[in-house]
C-alpha atoms as one frame of an Amber mdcrd trajectory, in Angstrom:
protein
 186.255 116.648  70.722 182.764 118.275  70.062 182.847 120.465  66.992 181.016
 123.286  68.934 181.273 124.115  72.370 177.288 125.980  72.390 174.571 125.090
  69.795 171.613 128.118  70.578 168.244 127.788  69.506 166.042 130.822  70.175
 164.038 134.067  68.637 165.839 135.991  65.565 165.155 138.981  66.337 166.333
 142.770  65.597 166.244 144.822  68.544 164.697 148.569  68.133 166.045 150.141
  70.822 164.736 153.661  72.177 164.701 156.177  75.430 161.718 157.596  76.755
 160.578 158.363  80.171 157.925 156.334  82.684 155.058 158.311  81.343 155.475
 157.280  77.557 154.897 153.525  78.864 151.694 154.606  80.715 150.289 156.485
  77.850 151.179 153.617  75.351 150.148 150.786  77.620 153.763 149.060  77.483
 154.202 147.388  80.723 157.727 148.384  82.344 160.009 145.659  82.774 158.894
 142.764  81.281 158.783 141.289  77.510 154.520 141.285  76.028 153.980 140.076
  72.729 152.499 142.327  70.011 150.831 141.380  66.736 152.279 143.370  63.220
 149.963 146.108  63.836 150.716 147.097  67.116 154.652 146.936  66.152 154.014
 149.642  63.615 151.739 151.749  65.591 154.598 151.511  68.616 157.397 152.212
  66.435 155.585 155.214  65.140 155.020 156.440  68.578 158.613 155.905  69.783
 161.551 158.461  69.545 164.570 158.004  67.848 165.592 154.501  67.886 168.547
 152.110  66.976 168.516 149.098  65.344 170.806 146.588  66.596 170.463 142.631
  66.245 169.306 140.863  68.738 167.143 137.850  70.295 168.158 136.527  73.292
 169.654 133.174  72.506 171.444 135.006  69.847 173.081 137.441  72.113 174.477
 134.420  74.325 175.896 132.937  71.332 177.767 136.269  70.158 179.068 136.513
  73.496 180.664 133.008  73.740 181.615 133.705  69.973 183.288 136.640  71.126
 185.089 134.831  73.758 186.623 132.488  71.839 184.043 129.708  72.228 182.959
 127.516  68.743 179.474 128.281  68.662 176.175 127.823  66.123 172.782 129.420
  66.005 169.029 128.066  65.195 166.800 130.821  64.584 164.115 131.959  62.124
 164.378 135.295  60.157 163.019 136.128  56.526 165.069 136.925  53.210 164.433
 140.335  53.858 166.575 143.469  54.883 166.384 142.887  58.588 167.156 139.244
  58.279 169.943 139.944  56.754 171.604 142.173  58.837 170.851 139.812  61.393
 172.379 137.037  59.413 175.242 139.012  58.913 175.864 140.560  62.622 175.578
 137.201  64.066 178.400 135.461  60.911 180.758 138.492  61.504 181.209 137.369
  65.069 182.068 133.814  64.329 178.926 131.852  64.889 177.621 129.209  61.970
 174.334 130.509  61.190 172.576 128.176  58.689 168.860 128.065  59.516 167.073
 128.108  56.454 165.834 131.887  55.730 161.733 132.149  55.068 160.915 132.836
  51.379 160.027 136.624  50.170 157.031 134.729  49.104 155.672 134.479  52.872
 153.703 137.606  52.644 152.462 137.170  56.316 155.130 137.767  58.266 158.363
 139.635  58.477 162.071 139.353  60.560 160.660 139.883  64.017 161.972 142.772
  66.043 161.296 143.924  69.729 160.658 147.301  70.316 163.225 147.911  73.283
 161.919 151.118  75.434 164.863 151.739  78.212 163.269 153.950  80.993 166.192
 156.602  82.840 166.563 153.887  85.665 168.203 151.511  83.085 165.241 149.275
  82.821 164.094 147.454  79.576 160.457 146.992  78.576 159.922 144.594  75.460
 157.250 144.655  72.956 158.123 141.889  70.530 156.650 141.088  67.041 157.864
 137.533  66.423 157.183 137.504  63.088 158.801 134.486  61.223 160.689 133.532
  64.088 157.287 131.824  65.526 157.332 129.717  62.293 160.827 128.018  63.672
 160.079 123.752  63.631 161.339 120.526  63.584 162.764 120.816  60.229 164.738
 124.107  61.222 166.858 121.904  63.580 169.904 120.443  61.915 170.574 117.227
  64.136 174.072 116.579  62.852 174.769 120.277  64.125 173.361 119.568  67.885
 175.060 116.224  67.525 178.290 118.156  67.231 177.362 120.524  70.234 179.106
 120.006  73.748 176.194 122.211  75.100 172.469 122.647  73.777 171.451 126.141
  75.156 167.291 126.530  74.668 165.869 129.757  75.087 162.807 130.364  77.240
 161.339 132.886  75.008 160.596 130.045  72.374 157.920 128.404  73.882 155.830
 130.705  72.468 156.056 129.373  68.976 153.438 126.432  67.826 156.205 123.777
  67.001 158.585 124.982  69.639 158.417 121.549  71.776 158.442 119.854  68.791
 162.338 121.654  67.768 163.236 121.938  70.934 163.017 117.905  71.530 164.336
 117.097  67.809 167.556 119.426  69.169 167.796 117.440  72.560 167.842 114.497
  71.145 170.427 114.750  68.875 172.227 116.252  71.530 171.995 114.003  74.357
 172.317 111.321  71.535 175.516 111.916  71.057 176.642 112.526  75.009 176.101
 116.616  75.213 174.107 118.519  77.723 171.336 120.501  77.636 171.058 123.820
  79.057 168.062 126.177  79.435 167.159 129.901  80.224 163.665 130.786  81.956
 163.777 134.220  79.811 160.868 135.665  81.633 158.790 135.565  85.014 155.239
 136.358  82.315 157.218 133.700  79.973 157.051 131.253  82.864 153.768 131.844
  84.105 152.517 130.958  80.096 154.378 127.993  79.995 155.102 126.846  83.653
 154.313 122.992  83.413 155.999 122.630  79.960 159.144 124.311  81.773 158.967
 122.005  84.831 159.121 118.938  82.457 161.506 120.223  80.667 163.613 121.042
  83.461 163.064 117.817  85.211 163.321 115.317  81.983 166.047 116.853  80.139
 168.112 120.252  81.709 171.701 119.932  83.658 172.379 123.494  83.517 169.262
 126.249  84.205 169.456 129.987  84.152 167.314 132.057  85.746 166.988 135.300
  87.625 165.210 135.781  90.928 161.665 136.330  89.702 161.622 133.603  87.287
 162.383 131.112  89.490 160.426 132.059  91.904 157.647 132.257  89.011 158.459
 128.652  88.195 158.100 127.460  91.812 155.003 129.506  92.695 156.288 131.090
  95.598 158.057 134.842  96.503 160.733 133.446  98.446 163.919 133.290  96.776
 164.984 130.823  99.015 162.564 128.211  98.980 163.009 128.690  94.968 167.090
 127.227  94.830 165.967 124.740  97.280 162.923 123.238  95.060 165.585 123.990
  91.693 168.391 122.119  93.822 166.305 119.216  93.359 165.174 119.216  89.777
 168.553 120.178  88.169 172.349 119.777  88.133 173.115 122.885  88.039 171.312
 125.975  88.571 172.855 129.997  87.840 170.208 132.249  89.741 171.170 136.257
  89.086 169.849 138.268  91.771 170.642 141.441  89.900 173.386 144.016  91.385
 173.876 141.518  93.933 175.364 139.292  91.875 174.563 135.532  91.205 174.113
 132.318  93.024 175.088 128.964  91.848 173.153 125.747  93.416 173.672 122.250
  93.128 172.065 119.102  94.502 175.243 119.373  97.510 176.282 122.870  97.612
 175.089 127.060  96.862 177.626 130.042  96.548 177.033 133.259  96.007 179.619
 135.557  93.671 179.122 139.248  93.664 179.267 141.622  90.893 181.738 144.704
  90.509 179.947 148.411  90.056 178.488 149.176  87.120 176.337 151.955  86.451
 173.095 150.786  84.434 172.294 152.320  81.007 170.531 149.563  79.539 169.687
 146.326  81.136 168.934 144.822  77.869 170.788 141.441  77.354 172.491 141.256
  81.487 171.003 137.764  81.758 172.036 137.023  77.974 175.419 137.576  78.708
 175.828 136.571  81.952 174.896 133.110  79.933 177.694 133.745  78.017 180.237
 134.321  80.224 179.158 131.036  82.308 179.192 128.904  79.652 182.390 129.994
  77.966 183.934 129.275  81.881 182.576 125.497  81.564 183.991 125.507  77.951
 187.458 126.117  79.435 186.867 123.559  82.394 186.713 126.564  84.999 184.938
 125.217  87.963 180.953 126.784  88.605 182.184 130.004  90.840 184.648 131.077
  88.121 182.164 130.357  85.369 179.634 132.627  87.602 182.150 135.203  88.021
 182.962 135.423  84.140 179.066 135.892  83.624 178.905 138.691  86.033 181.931
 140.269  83.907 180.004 139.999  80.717 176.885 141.088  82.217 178.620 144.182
  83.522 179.998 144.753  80.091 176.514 144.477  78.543 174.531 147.045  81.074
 176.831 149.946  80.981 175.574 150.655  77.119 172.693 150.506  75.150 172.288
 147.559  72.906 172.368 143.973  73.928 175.321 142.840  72.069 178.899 143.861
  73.927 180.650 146.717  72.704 183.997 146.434  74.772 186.303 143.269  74.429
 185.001 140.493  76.882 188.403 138.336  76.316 190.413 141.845  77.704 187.784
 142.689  80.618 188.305 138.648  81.556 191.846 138.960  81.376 192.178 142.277
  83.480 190.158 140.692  86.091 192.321 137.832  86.704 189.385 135.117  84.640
 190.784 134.264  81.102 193.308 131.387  80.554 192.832 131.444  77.041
């Protein structure tokens, strides 16, 4: 038995999280709906500009692993943050919901960088556009990545939004092959369609080398397979990976293998905040495949926790997932 059923490596990140209308994105040049990086500068000159804001912690690996931690699942975190007052509450939000968290912090001494944070802006239509300072979280390397803790992982989940770091490839293959090492899988999320389009043929590889489980929405894969129809996307994925969980947004999600698709819908929910929906929907999957639920039920308990997620702002759930799993007829546990 594997001492943890999910080992995440991703961005530590805080999550600033603000409302503002379409015309405060125009007039600050954030582009709506999709993450952009910013350097230190611009994340002070944004946050200045924003509204009242909350601070809640974040990243989106991270949220997937206090999600399964929250559902009962024995999970562990790699992520960079600084020994400074944002790191720690990160530290501490991400301990408090049973995750190990032991990724070396980054000394006071690095003067050049900070905890990163992403400036979340959530437009009246629910929609989240990111402007994220990675700060130390860039730094995150080979010698971050604890291969006795991957070695112990049932499930490697990598998180798209990493590539963006110099020695990302580098941590990312140190952490899949301790994994795969020692006979766990590896598991991926595309993060972002701009994410993709930076990093498209290090993806592919990726994906076709080393991934049995990818997650994606509907614009990222398509993004990954050049084309606009969804369609001829989880055909071209049904090819390259094991398994493949596509969200298509209020529609729901599709699941495609080598031999078979199907398609589970998602209840109602009206959207606050879309922040975190494919984060958790992550979560809820791999906590299904952590109780040997077969691929629709899995896909079914990550539209629950994605439908948690949206109907609040934040990223991280605020009701029960175990309860809302339970009510709907998905929990053994």
């Amino acid at each position: 038995m594997k001492t943890y059923d999910v080992v995440g490596v991703g961005n530590a990140l805080v999550d600033v999280l603000s409302h503002c209308e379409d015309a405060f994105l125009s007039d600050n040049s954030v582009e709506k709906g999709i993450m952009q990086l910013i350097d230190a500068a611009r994340a002070v000159e944004l946050y200045g500009a924003m509204g009242p804001a909350q601070e809640i912690s974040g990243g989106s690996a991270a949220n997937t692993i206090a999600g399964l931690a929250m559902l009962g699942a024995r999970t562990a975190y790699v992520g960079k943050v600084k020994d400074d007052q944002l790191g720690a509450i990160f530290a501490h939000d991400l301990r408090a919901m049973g995750a190990v968290y032991e990724t070396p912090l980054a000394p006071k001494t690095l003067a050049e960088h900070e905890t990163g944070r992403c400036m979340v802006l959530v437009t009246p239509d629910g929609e989240r556009s990111m402007s994220t300072y990675l700060g130390v979280s860039e730094s995150l390397g080979p010698d971050d990545v604890d291969p006795e803790m991957c070695a112990g992982a049932a499930w490697l989940y990598l998180e798209g939004y990493r590539f963006d770091g110099a020695a990302s490839v580098a941590a990312f293959d140190k952490a899949i092959r301790a994994t795969k090492g020692a006979g766990g899988r590896v598991s991926i999320t595309l993060s972002d369609p701009f994410c993709v389009n930076r990093h498209r043929d290090a993806f592919r590889k990726l994906i076709a080398d080393h991934t049995d489980l990818l997650f994606a929405n509907e614009h990222e894969l398509m993004a990954l397979y050049e084309t606009d129809d969804l369609e001829a996307a989880m055909a071209r994925v049904s090819g390259d990976v094991e398994i493949a969980a596509v969200t298509v947004g209020a529609r729901g999600a599709h699941v495609v293998t080598p031999s078979a698709r199907s398609h589970v819908p998602t209840a109602a929910t009206k959207v606050v905040d879309a922040t975190g929906a494919g984060d958790l929907f992550a979560a809820g999957f791999l906590a299904g495949l952590a109780q040997g639920r077969d691929l629709a039920h899995c896909a079914s308990m990550g539209c629950v926790a994605a439908g948690e997620v949206i109907s609040h702002v934040g990223a991280r759930p605020e009701a029960d997932l175990g309860t809302l799993m339970k009510e709907r007829g998905l929990w053994a546990r």
